[in-house]
PDB file of C-alpha atoms in Angstrom:
ATOM      1  CA  UNK A   1      -0.267   0.240   0.269  1.00 44.00           C
ATOM      2  CA  UNK A   2       1.015   3.977  -1.450  1.00 62.00           C
ATOM      3  CA  UNK A   3       1.297   6.507   1.635  1.00 73.00           C
ATOM      4  CA  UNK A   4       0.998   9.941   0.862  1.00 84.00           C
ATOM      5  CA  UNK A   5       3.560  11.210   3.705  1.00 91.00           C
ATOM      6  CA  UNK A   6       2.283  14.581   6.101  1.00 91.00           C
ATOM      7  CA  UNK A   7       5.651  16.082   7.766  1.00 96.00           C
ATOM      8  CA  UNK A   8       5.390  19.313  10.347  1.00 98.00           C
ATOM      9  CA  UNK A   9       7.559  20.880  11.811  1.00 98.00           C
ATOM     10  CA  UNK A  10       7.551  25.091  14.159  1.00 98.00           C
ATOM     11  CA  UNK A  11       4.046  24.746  13.690  1.00 98.00           C
ATOM     12  CA  UNK A  12       1.424  25.662  16.156  1.00 98.00           C
ATOM     13  CA  UNK A  13      -2.090  23.271  14.593  1.00 98.00           C
ATOM     14  CA  UNK A  14      -5.041  25.871  17.283  1.00 98.00           C
ATOM     15  CA  UNK A  15      -8.183  26.490  17.601  1.00 98.00           C
ATOM     16  CA  UNK A  16      -9.244  23.904  14.484  1.00 98.00           C
ATOM     17  CA  UNK A  17     -12.821  21.899  13.965  1.00 98.00           C
ATOM     18  CA  UNK A  18     -14.015  18.846  12.482  1.00 96.00           C
ATOM     19  CA  UNK A  19     -15.896  15.426  12.707  1.00 96.00           C
ATOM     20  CA  UNK A  20     -12.397  13.165  12.950  1.00 96.00           C
ATOM     21  CA  UNK A  21      -8.700  14.736  13.491  1.00 96.00           C
ATOM     22  CA  UNK A  22      -9.749  17.929  15.196  1.00 97.00           C
ATOM     23  CA  UNK A  23      -6.727  18.876  14.642  1.00 98.00           C
ATOM     24  CA  UNK A  24      -5.067  16.635  11.915  1.00 97.00           C
ATOM     25  CA  UNK A  25      -6.043  13.413  10.337  1.00 96.00           C
ATOM     26  CA  UNK A  26      -4.189  11.151   8.280  1.00 95.00           C
ATOM     27  CA  UNK A  27      -5.676   8.053   6.194  1.00 94.00           C
ATOM     28  CA  UNK A  28      -3.593   5.935   4.834  1.00 94.00           C
ATOM     29  CA  UNK A  29      -0.702   8.301   5.505  1.00 91.00           C
ATOM     30  CA  UNK A  30       2.908   8.418   7.737  1.00 94.00           C
ATOM     31  CA  UNK A  31       2.764  11.488   9.585  1.00 96.00           C
ATOM     32  CA  UNK A  32       6.240  13.226  10.448  1.00 97.00           C
ATOM     33  CA  UNK A  33       5.439  16.541  13.542  1.00 98.00           C
ATOM     34  CA  UNK A  34       7.762  17.596  15.184  1.00 98.00           C
ATOM     35  CA  UNK A  35       8.568  20.983  17.522  1.00 98.00           C
ATOM     36  CA  UNK A  36       4.955  21.548  16.870  1.00 98.00           C
ATOM     37  CA  UNK A  37       1.923  23.070  19.805  1.00 98.00           C
ATOM     38  CA  UNK A  38      -1.222  21.203  19.021  1.00 98.00           C
ATOM     39  CA  UNK A  39      -3.943  22.769  21.355  1.00 98.00           C
ATOM     40  CA  UNK A  40      -7.471  24.112  21.555  1.00 98.00           C
ATOM     41  CA  UNK A  41      -9.032  21.913  18.663  1.00 98.00           C
ATOM     42  CA  UNK A  42     -12.271  20.256  19.117  1.00 98.00           C
ATOM     43  CA  UNK A  43     -13.697  17.191  16.253  1.00 97.00           C
ATOM     44  CA  UNK A  44     -17.224  15.386  17.719  1.00 97.00           C
ATOM     45  CA  UNK A  45     -15.950  12.496  17.036  1.00 96.00           C
ATOM     46  CA  UNK A  46     -12.566  10.870  17.273  1.00 97.00           C
ATOM     47  CA  UNK A  47      -8.845  12.967  17.892  1.00 97.00           C
ATOM     48  CA  UNK A  48      -9.160  15.916  19.253  1.00 98.00           C
ATOM     49  CA  UNK A  49      -5.630  16.928  18.247  1.00 98.00           C
ATOM     50  CA  UNK A  50      -4.661  14.261  15.788  1.00 98.00           C
ATOM     51  CA  UNK A  51      -6.440  10.583  14.640  1.00 97.00           C
ATOM     52  CA  UNK A  52      -4.483   8.884  12.508  1.00 96.00           C
ATOM     53  CA  UNK A  53      -6.037   5.683  10.900  1.00 95.00           C
ATOM     54  CA  UNK A  54      -3.558   2.790   8.427  1.00 94.00           C
ATOM     55  CA  UNK A  55      -0.463   5.027   8.737  1.00 95.00           C
ATOM     56  CA  UNK A  56       2.404   5.794  10.609  1.00 96.00           C
ATOM     57  CA  UNK A  57       3.204   8.194  13.405  1.00 97.00           C
ATOM     58  CA  UNK A  58       6.254  10.668  14.329  1.00 98.00           C
ATOM     59  CA  UNK A  59       5.769  12.784  17.014  1.00 98.00           C
ATOM     60  CA  UNK A  60       8.760  14.225  18.386  1.00 98.00           C
ATOM     61  CA  UNK A  61       9.498  17.740  21.102  1.00 98.00           C
ATOM     62  CA  UNK A  62       5.127  18.383  19.784  1.00 98.00           C
ATOM     63  CA  UNK A  63       2.721  19.620  22.655  1.00 98.00           C
ATOM     64  CA  UNK A  64      -0.682  17.995  22.484  1.00 98.00           C
ATOM     65  CA  UNK A  65      -2.317  19.985  24.521  1.00 98.00           C
ATOM     66  CA  UNK A  66      -6.403  21.123  25.754  1.00 98.00           C
ATOM     67  CA  UNK A  67      -7.830  19.511  22.542  1.00 98.00           C
ATOM     68  CA  UNK A  68     -11.366  17.590  23.432  1.00 98.00           C
ATOM     69  CA  UNK A  69     -12.468  14.897  21.552  1.00 97.00           C
ATOM     70  CA  UNK A  70     -15.963  14.461  21.803  1.00 97.00           C
ATOM     71  CA  UNK A  71     -16.416  10.041  20.927  1.00 95.00           C
ATOM     72  CA  UNK A  72     -13.133   9.114  21.515  1.00 96.00           C
ATOM     73  CA  UNK A  73      -9.398  10.158  22.157  1.00 98.00           C
ATOM     74  CA  UNK A  74      -9.480  14.292  23.032  1.00 98.00           C
ATOM     75  CA  UNK A  75      -5.503  14.551  21.949  1.00 98.00           C
ATOM     76  CA  UNK A  76      -4.765  11.320  19.801  1.00 98.00           C
ATOM     77  CA  UNK A  77      -6.718   8.217  18.211  1.00 98.00           C
ATOM     78  CA  UNK A  78      -3.912   5.693  16.923  1.00 97.00           C
ATOM     79  CA  UNK A  79      -6.015   2.994  14.811  1.00 96.00           C
ATOM     80  CA  UNK A  80      -4.033   0.253  13.068  1.00 93.00           C
ATOM     81  CA  UNK A  81      -1.223   2.069  13.087  1.00 94.00           C
ATOM     82  CA  UNK A  82       2.418   2.095  14.288  1.00 95.00           C
ATOM     83  CA  UNK A  83       3.946   5.220  16.154  1.00 96.00           C
ATOM     84  CA  UNK A  84       6.547   6.307  18.211  1.00 98.00           C
ATOM     85  CA  UNK A  85       5.931   9.680  20.562  1.00 98.00           C
ATOM     86  CA  UNK A  86       9.384  10.419  22.591  1.00 98.00           C
ATOM     87  CA  UNK A  87       9.726  14.456  24.123  1.00 98.00           C
ATOM     88  CA  UNK A  88       6.283  15.159  23.982  1.00 98.00           C
ATOM     89  CA  UNK A  89       3.449  16.501  26.234  1.00 98.00           C
ATOM     90  CA  UNK A  90       0.220  15.101  25.830  1.00 98.00           C
ATOM     91  CA  UNK A  91      -2.081  17.251  27.712  1.00 98.00           C
ATOM     92  CA  UNK A  92      -4.891  18.453  29.634  1.00 98.00           C
ATOM     93  CA  UNK A  93      -7.581  16.454  27.053  1.00 98.00           C
ATOM     94  CA  UNK A  94     -10.581  15.780  27.225  1.00 98.00           C
ATOM     95  CA  UNK A  95     -12.781  12.031  25.476  1.00 98.00           C
ATOM     96  CA  UNK A  96     -16.283  11.828  25.435  1.00 96.00           C
ATOM     97  CA  UNK A  97     -15.850   8.204  25.983  1.00 96.00           C
ATOM     98  CA  UNK A  98     -11.767   6.622  26.642  1.00 96.00           C
ATOM     99  CA  UNK A  99      -8.950   7.695  26.070  1.00 97.00           C
ATOM    100  CA  UNK A 100      -8.101  10.939  27.822  1.00 98.00           C
ATOM    101  CA  UNK A 101      -4.944  12.217  26.323  1.00 98.00           C
ATOM    102  CA  UNK A 102      -4.020   9.006  23.575  1.00 98.00           C
ATOM    103  CA  UNK A 103      -6.666   6.315  22.298  1.00 97.00           C
ATOM    104  CA  UNK A 104      -3.855   3.486  20.466  1.00 96.00           C
ATOM    105  CA  UNK A 105      -4.753   0.271  18.366  1.00 95.00           C
ATOM    106  CA  UNK A 106      -1.414  -0.453  16.824  1.00 93.00           C
ATOM    107  CA  UNK A 107       2.789  -1.531  17.601  1.00 93.00           C
ATOM    108  CA  UNK A 108       4.560   0.830  19.428  1.00 96.00           C
ATOM    109  CA  UNK A 109       6.910   2.803  21.828  1.00 97.00           C
ATOM    110  CA  UNK A 110       6.155   6.026  23.681  1.00 98.00           C
ATOM    111  CA  UNK A 111       9.495   7.089  25.733  1.00 98.00           C
ATOM    112  CA  UNK A 112      10.096  10.323  27.745  1.00 98.00           C
ATOM    113  CA  UNK A 113       6.799  11.689  27.326  1.00 98.00           C
ATOM    114  CA  UNK A 114       4.424  13.426  30.291  1.00 98.00           C
ATOM    115  CA  UNK A 115       1.145  12.604  29.828  1.00 98.00           C
ATOM    116  CA  UNK A 116      -0.805  14.655  32.516  1.00 98.00           C
ATOM    117  CA  UNK A 117      -4.258  16.000  33.863  1.00 98.00           C
ATOM    118  CA  UNK A 118      -5.878  14.899  30.648  1.00 98.00           C
ATOM    119  CA  UNK A 119      -9.769  12.742  31.353  1.00 98.00           C
ATOM    120  CA  UNK A 120     -11.702   9.754  29.920  1.00 97.00           C
ATOM    121  CA  UNK A 121     -15.683   9.603  30.516  1.00 96.00           C
ATOM    122  CA  UNK A 122     -15.469   6.220  30.531  1.00 95.00           C
ATOM    123  CA  UNK A 123     -11.763   3.989  31.100  1.00 95.00           C
ATOM    124  CA  UNK A 124      -8.431   5.309  30.324  1.00 96.00           C
ATOM    125  CA  UNK A 125      -7.869   8.980  31.175  1.00 97.00           C
ATOM    126  CA  UNK A 126      -4.618   8.812  30.199  1.00 98.00           C
ATOM    127  CA  UNK A 127      -3.848   6.565  27.744  1.00 97.00           C
ATOM    128  CA  UNK A 128      -6.575   3.188  26.382  1.00 95.00           C
ATOM    129  CA  UNK A 129      -4.538   0.724  24.863  1.00 93.00           C
ATOM    130  CA  UNK A 130      -7.507  -1.038  22.539  1.00 86.00           C
ATOM    131  CA  UNK A 131      -7.450  -4.896  20.425  1.00 77.00           C
ATOM    132  CA  UNK A 132      -3.896  -6.320  20.366  1.00 75.00           C
ATOM    133  CA  UNK A 133      -0.598  -5.332  19.907  1.00 82.00           C
ATOM    134  CA  UNK A 134       2.431  -4.685  21.886  1.00 89.00           C
ATOM    135  CA  UNK A 135       3.566  -1.250  23.797  1.00 93.00           C
ATOM    136  CA  UNK A 136       6.700  -0.162  24.913  1.00 97.00           C
ATOM    137  CA  UNK A 137       6.622   2.999  27.367  1.00 98.00           C
ATOM    138  CA  UNK A 138      10.142   3.553  28.503  1.00 98.00           C
ATOM    139  CA  UNK A 139      10.402   6.250  30.693  1.00 98.00           C
ATOM    140  CA  UNK A 140       7.979   8.713  30.580  1.00 98.00           C
ATOM    141  CA  UNK A 141       4.916  10.278  33.151  1.00 98.00           C
ATOM    142  CA  UNK A 142       1.791   9.841  33.288  1.00 98.00           C
ATOM    143  CA  UNK A 143       0.380  11.907  36.341  1.00 98.00           C
ATOM    144  CA  UNK A 144      -3.000  13.253  37.155  1.00 98.00           C
ATOM    145  CA  UNK A 145      -5.204  11.663  34.754  1.00 98.00           C
ATOM    146  CA  UNK A 146      -8.966  11.129  35.603  1.00 98.00           C
ATOM    147  CA  UNK A 147     -11.288   8.066  34.449  1.00 97.00           C
ATOM    148  CA  UNK A 148     -14.912   6.973  35.571  1.00 95.00           C
ATOM    149  CA  UNK A 149     -13.691   3.522  35.087  1.00 92.00           C
ATOM    150  CA  UNK A 150     -10.972   0.499  34.251  1.00 94.00           C
ATOM    151  CA  UNK A 151      -7.349   2.388  34.646  1.00 96.00           C
ATOM    152  CA  UNK A 152      -7.158   5.672  35.230  1.00 97.00           C
ATOM    153  CA  UNK A 153      -3.587   6.423  34.471  1.00 98.00           C
ATOM    154  CA  UNK A 154      -3.077   3.842  31.901  1.00 98.00           C
ATOM    155  CA  UNK A 155      -6.311   1.470  30.372  1.00 97.00           C
ATOM    156  CA  UNK A 156      -4.379  -2.291  28.643  1.00 97.00           C
ATOM    157  CA  UNK A 157      -6.246  -4.673  26.588  1.00 95.00           C
ATOM    158  CA  UNK A 158      -3.480  -4.975  24.173  1.00 91.00           C
ATOM    159  CA  UNK A 159      -0.975  -8.375  23.801  1.00 92.00           C
ATOM    160  CA  UNK A 160       1.818  -7.514  25.958  1.00 94.00           C
ATOM    161  CA  UNK A 161       3.366  -4.198  27.874  1.00 96.00           C
ATOM    162  CA  UNK A 162       6.236  -4.030  28.976  1.00 97.00           C
ATOM    163  CA  UNK A 163       5.752  -0.373  31.521  1.00 98.00           C
ATOM    164  CA  UNK A 164      10.040   0.461  32.666  1.00 98.00           C
ATOM    165  CA  UNK A 165      12.698   3.724  33.834  1.00 98.00           C
ATOM    166  CA  UNK A 166       8.178   5.871  34.493  1.00 98.00           C
ATOM    167  CA  UNK A 167       6.200   6.568  37.299  1.00 98.00           C
ATOM    168  CA  UNK A 168       2.206   6.792  37.456  1.00 98.00           C
ATOM    169  CA  UNK A 169       0.751   9.426  39.934  1.00 98.00           C
ATOM    170  CA  UNK A 170      -1.982  11.197  41.083  1.00 98.00           C
ATOM    171  CA  UNK A 171      -4.372   8.875  38.751  1.00 98.00           C
ATOM    172  CA  UNK A 172      -7.650   8.886  40.070  1.00 97.00           C
ATOM    173  CA  UNK A 173     -10.692   5.903  38.592  1.00 96.00           C
ATOM    174  CA  UNK A 174     -14.268   8.264  39.976  1.00 95.00           C
ATOM    175  CA  UNK A 175     -16.068   5.181  39.554  1.00 87.00           C
ATOM    176  CA  UNK A 176     -16.990   1.911  40.645  1.00 76.00           C
ATOM    177  CA  UNK A 177     -16.327  -0.448  37.239  1.00 69.00           C
ATOM    178  CA  UNK A 178     -13.681  -2.653  38.391  1.00 77.00           C
ATOM    179  CA  UNK A 179     -10.958  -1.172  39.117  1.00 92.00           C
ATOM    180  CA  UNK A 180      -6.512   0.015  38.741  1.00 96.00           C
ATOM    181  CA  UNK A 181      -6.541   4.086  40.277  1.00 97.00           C
ATOM    182  CA  UNK A 182      -2.829   3.466  38.424  1.00 98.00           C
ATOM    183  CA  UNK A 183      -3.344   0.784  35.449  1.00 98.00           C
ATOM    184  CA  UNK A 184      -6.107  -1.610  34.714  1.00 97.00           C
ATOM    185  CA  UNK A 185      -4.795  -4.599  32.526  1.00 97.00           C
ATOM    186  CA  UNK A 186      -7.915  -6.819  30.407  1.00 95.00           C
ATOM    187  CA  UNK A 187      -8.381 -10.642  31.140  1.00 94.00           C
ATOM    188  CA  UNK A 188      -4.758 -12.573  29.340  1.00 94.00           C
ATOM    189  CA  UNK A 189      -3.216  -9.766  29.080  1.00 95.00           C
ATOM    190  CA  UNK A 190       0.863  -9.776  30.067  1.00 96.00           C
ATOM    191  CA  UNK A 191       2.506  -6.743  31.472  1.00 97.00           C
ATOM    192  CA  UNK A 192       5.676  -6.880  32.823  1.00 98.00           C
ATOM    193  CA  UNK A 193       6.877  -2.906  35.085  1.00 98.00           C
ATOM    194  CA  UNK A 194      10.470  -2.859  35.441  1.00 98.00           C
ATOM    195  CA  UNK A 195      12.539   0.076  37.868  1.00 98.00           C
ATOM    196  CA  UNK A 196       9.504   1.790  38.245  1.00 98.00           C
ATOM    197  CA  UNK A 197       6.695   3.881  40.736  1.00 98.00           C
ATOM    198  CA  UNK A 198       3.719   4.279  41.307  1.00 98.00           C
ATOM    199  CA  UNK A 199       2.190   6.464  43.407  1.00 98.00           C
ATOM    200  CA  UNK A 200      -0.706   7.933  45.104  1.00 98.00           C
ATOM    201  CA  UNK A 201      -3.297   7.041  43.439  1.00 98.00           C
ATOM    202  CA  UNK A 202      -6.612   6.490  43.651  1.00 98.00           C
ATOM    203  CA  UNK A 203      -9.867   3.844  43.068  1.00 98.00           C
ATOM    204  CA  UNK A 204     -13.710   3.805  43.986  1.00 97.00           C
ATOM    205  CA  UNK A 205     -13.097   0.189  43.339  1.00 95.00           C
ATOM    206  CA  UNK A 206     -10.249  -1.898  43.648  1.00 96.00           C
ATOM    207  CA  UNK A 207      -6.623  -1.930  42.817  1.00 97.00           C
ATOM    208  CA  UNK A 208      -5.367   1.661  43.915  1.00 98.00           C
ATOM    209  CA  UNK A 209      -1.944   1.201  41.899  1.00 98.00           C
ATOM    210  CA  UNK A 210      -2.765  -1.815  39.181  1.00 98.00           C
ATOM    211  CA  UNK A 211      -5.963  -4.048  38.735  1.00 97.00           C
ATOM    212  CA  UNK A 212      -4.662  -7.452  36.351  1.00 97.00           C
ATOM    213  CA  UNK A 213      -8.421  -9.201  35.303  1.00 95.00           C
ATOM    214  CA  UNK A 214      -8.545 -12.243  35.384  1.00 93.00           C
ATOM    215  CA  UNK A 215      -5.485 -14.276  33.265  1.00 94.00           C
ATOM    216  CA  UNK A 216      -2.926 -11.512  33.712  1.00 96.00           C
ATOM    217  CA  UNK A 217       0.669 -12.552  34.121  1.00 96.00           C
ATOM    218  CA  UNK A 218       2.650  -9.678  35.625  1.00 97.00           C
ATOM    219  CA  UNK A 219       6.023  -9.215  36.645  1.00 98.00           C
ATOM    220  CA  UNK A 220       7.205  -6.272  38.796  1.00 98.00           C
ATOM    221  CA  UNK A 221      10.310  -6.095  39.448  1.00 98.00           C
ATOM    222  CA  UNK A 222      12.537  -4.110  41.586  1.00 98.00           C
ATOM    223  CA  UNK A 223       9.233  -0.830  41.478  1.00 98.00           C
ATOM    224  CA  UNK A 224       7.530   1.355  44.572  1.00 98.00           C
ATOM    225  CA  UNK A 225       4.016   1.279  45.265  1.00 98.00           C
ATOM    226  CA  UNK A 226       3.473   3.138  47.162  1.00 98.00           C
ATOM    227  CA  UNK A 227       0.802   5.575  49.322  1.00 98.00           C
ATOM    228  CA  UNK A 228      -1.944   4.348  46.969  1.00 98.00           C
ATOM    229  CA  UNK A 229      -6.451   3.954  48.301  1.00 98.00           C
ATOM    230  CA  UNK A 230      -8.711   2.331  46.945  1.00 98.00           C
ATOM    231  CA  UNK A 231     -11.813   2.049  48.215  1.00 97.00           C
ATOM    232  CA  UNK A 232     -12.592  -1.502  48.423  1.00 96.00           C
ATOM    233  CA  UNK A 233      -9.913  -4.123  47.899  1.00 96.00           C
ATOM    234  CA  UNK A 234      -6.507  -3.744  46.913  1.00 97.00           C
ATOM    235  CA  UNK A 235      -4.858  -0.432  47.633  1.00 98.00           C
ATOM    236  CA  UNK A 236      -1.750  -1.389  45.851  1.00 98.00           C
ATOM    237  CA  UNK A 237      -2.390  -4.506  43.484  1.00 98.00           C
ATOM    238  CA  UNK A 238      -5.775  -5.745  42.869  1.00 97.00           C
ATOM    239  CA  UNK A 239      -4.821  -9.192  41.038  1.00 95.00           C
ATOM    240  CA  UNK A 240      -7.917 -12.422  40.522  1.00 89.00           C
ATOM    241  CA  UNK A 241      -8.358 -14.979  39.173  1.00 77.00           C
ATOM    242  CA  UNK A 242      -6.153 -17.423  36.765  1.00 76.00           C
ATOM    243  CA  UNK A 243      -3.556 -15.214  36.002  1.00 85.00           C
ATOM    244  CA  UNK A 244      -0.486 -15.200  37.772  1.00 93.00           C
ATOM    245  CA  UNK A 245       1.698 -12.415  39.198  1.00 95.00           C
ATOM    246  CA  UNK A 246       5.227 -12.168  40.786  1.00 96.00           C
ATOM    247  CA  UNK A 247       7.027  -9.209  42.920  1.00 97.00           C
ATOM    248  CA  UNK A 248      10.483  -8.987  42.500  1.00 98.00           C
ATOM    249  CA  UNK A 249      12.529  -6.831  44.397  1.00 98.00           C
ATOM    250  CA  UNK A 250      10.313  -3.916  45.055  1.00 98.00           C
ATOM    251  CA  UNK A 251       8.143  -1.983  47.415  1.00 98.00           C
ATOM    252  CA  UNK A 252       4.706  -2.016  48.727  1.00 98.00           C
ATOM    253  CA  UNK A 253       4.391   0.388  51.089  1.00 98.00           C
ATOM    254  CA  UNK A 254       2.422   2.607  53.036  1.00 98.00           C
ATOM    255  CA  UNK A 255      -0.568   1.525  50.263  1.00 98.00           C
ATOM    256  CA  UNK A 256      -4.747   1.766  51.682  1.00 98.00           C
ATOM    257  CA  UNK A 257      -7.548  -0.229  50.728  1.00 98.00           C
ATOM    258  CA  UNK A 258     -11.122  -0.130  53.047  1.00 97.00           C
ATOM    259  CA  UNK A 259     -12.054  -4.063  52.889  1.00 97.00           C
ATOM    260  CA  UNK A 260      -9.597  -6.383  52.029  1.00 97.00           C
ATOM    261  CA  UNK A 261      -5.178  -6.153  51.487  1.00 97.00           C
ATOM    262  CA  UNK A 262      -3.560  -2.565  52.085  1.00 98.00           C
ATOM    263  CA  UNK A 263      -0.794  -4.245  49.545  1.00 98.00           C
ATOM    264  CA  UNK A 264      -1.894  -6.550  47.625  1.00 97.00           C
ATOM    265  CA  UNK A 265      -5.168  -8.466  47.762  1.00 97.00           C
ATOM    266  CA  UNK A 266      -5.564 -11.326  45.357  1.00 94.00           C
ATOM    267  CA  UNK A 267     -10.132 -12.833  44.410  1.00 89.00           C
ATOM    268  CA  UNK A 268     -10.067 -16.317  42.764  1.00 80.00           C
ATOM    269  CA  UNK A 269     -13.377 -18.832  43.134  1.00 67.00           C
ATOM    270  CA  UNK A 270     -13.303 -21.754  44.389  1.00 59.00           C
TER     271      UNK A 270
END
């Protein structure tokens, strides 16, 4: 398939409106954005700031802020596309459904990014990964994002997720739908977290720091899980059913649950 190419350098994309991709839209296109500001754009469907379908997104040293997507993805909507988001700030974006900051279906990387103070009226205030794909999050700060359900910082339903050298802090899950103030991982997925911290996150349900659904295979290596809160169970981490969890050389400290498992909670039916 032949792709078009869009290159945006040292530019400002502000105050635009559309149905999809209020600021920038690409279909079967490769989009390169460097040293740009994409802000205060609105769309009536998906991707208030950027929307890309069947292409490749390279976003470097840019900001995507204060955009609104009435349906999915306040900041960036990535559908069946590869991506590399590096050194960028995704902040103050609002989604009417999923993915306040970024909504992704595809494989790629987020490196040295700040995902800050985004909100979603459903799941994934910071980031939603949907249906397939392998993802690397490296040296990122994912903080102060809010959602009603399934993960305020990150909501993951891809194949495998690796988080390393990163921080999730003060992310807030406000609704009683499963849980994950910091991270929610859907059933039968794989997640590994290395040399990272989840701190001061809140869940109005379970899993103040993280909620791993049935069949999730999770590894936490050299991590700090500190000062998180769950209104029900699993102030730090909540896990369910038939998965496996390995916690190595890590600290679960000063977490609180109103009911069971202040630090770690597991539930399995007979």
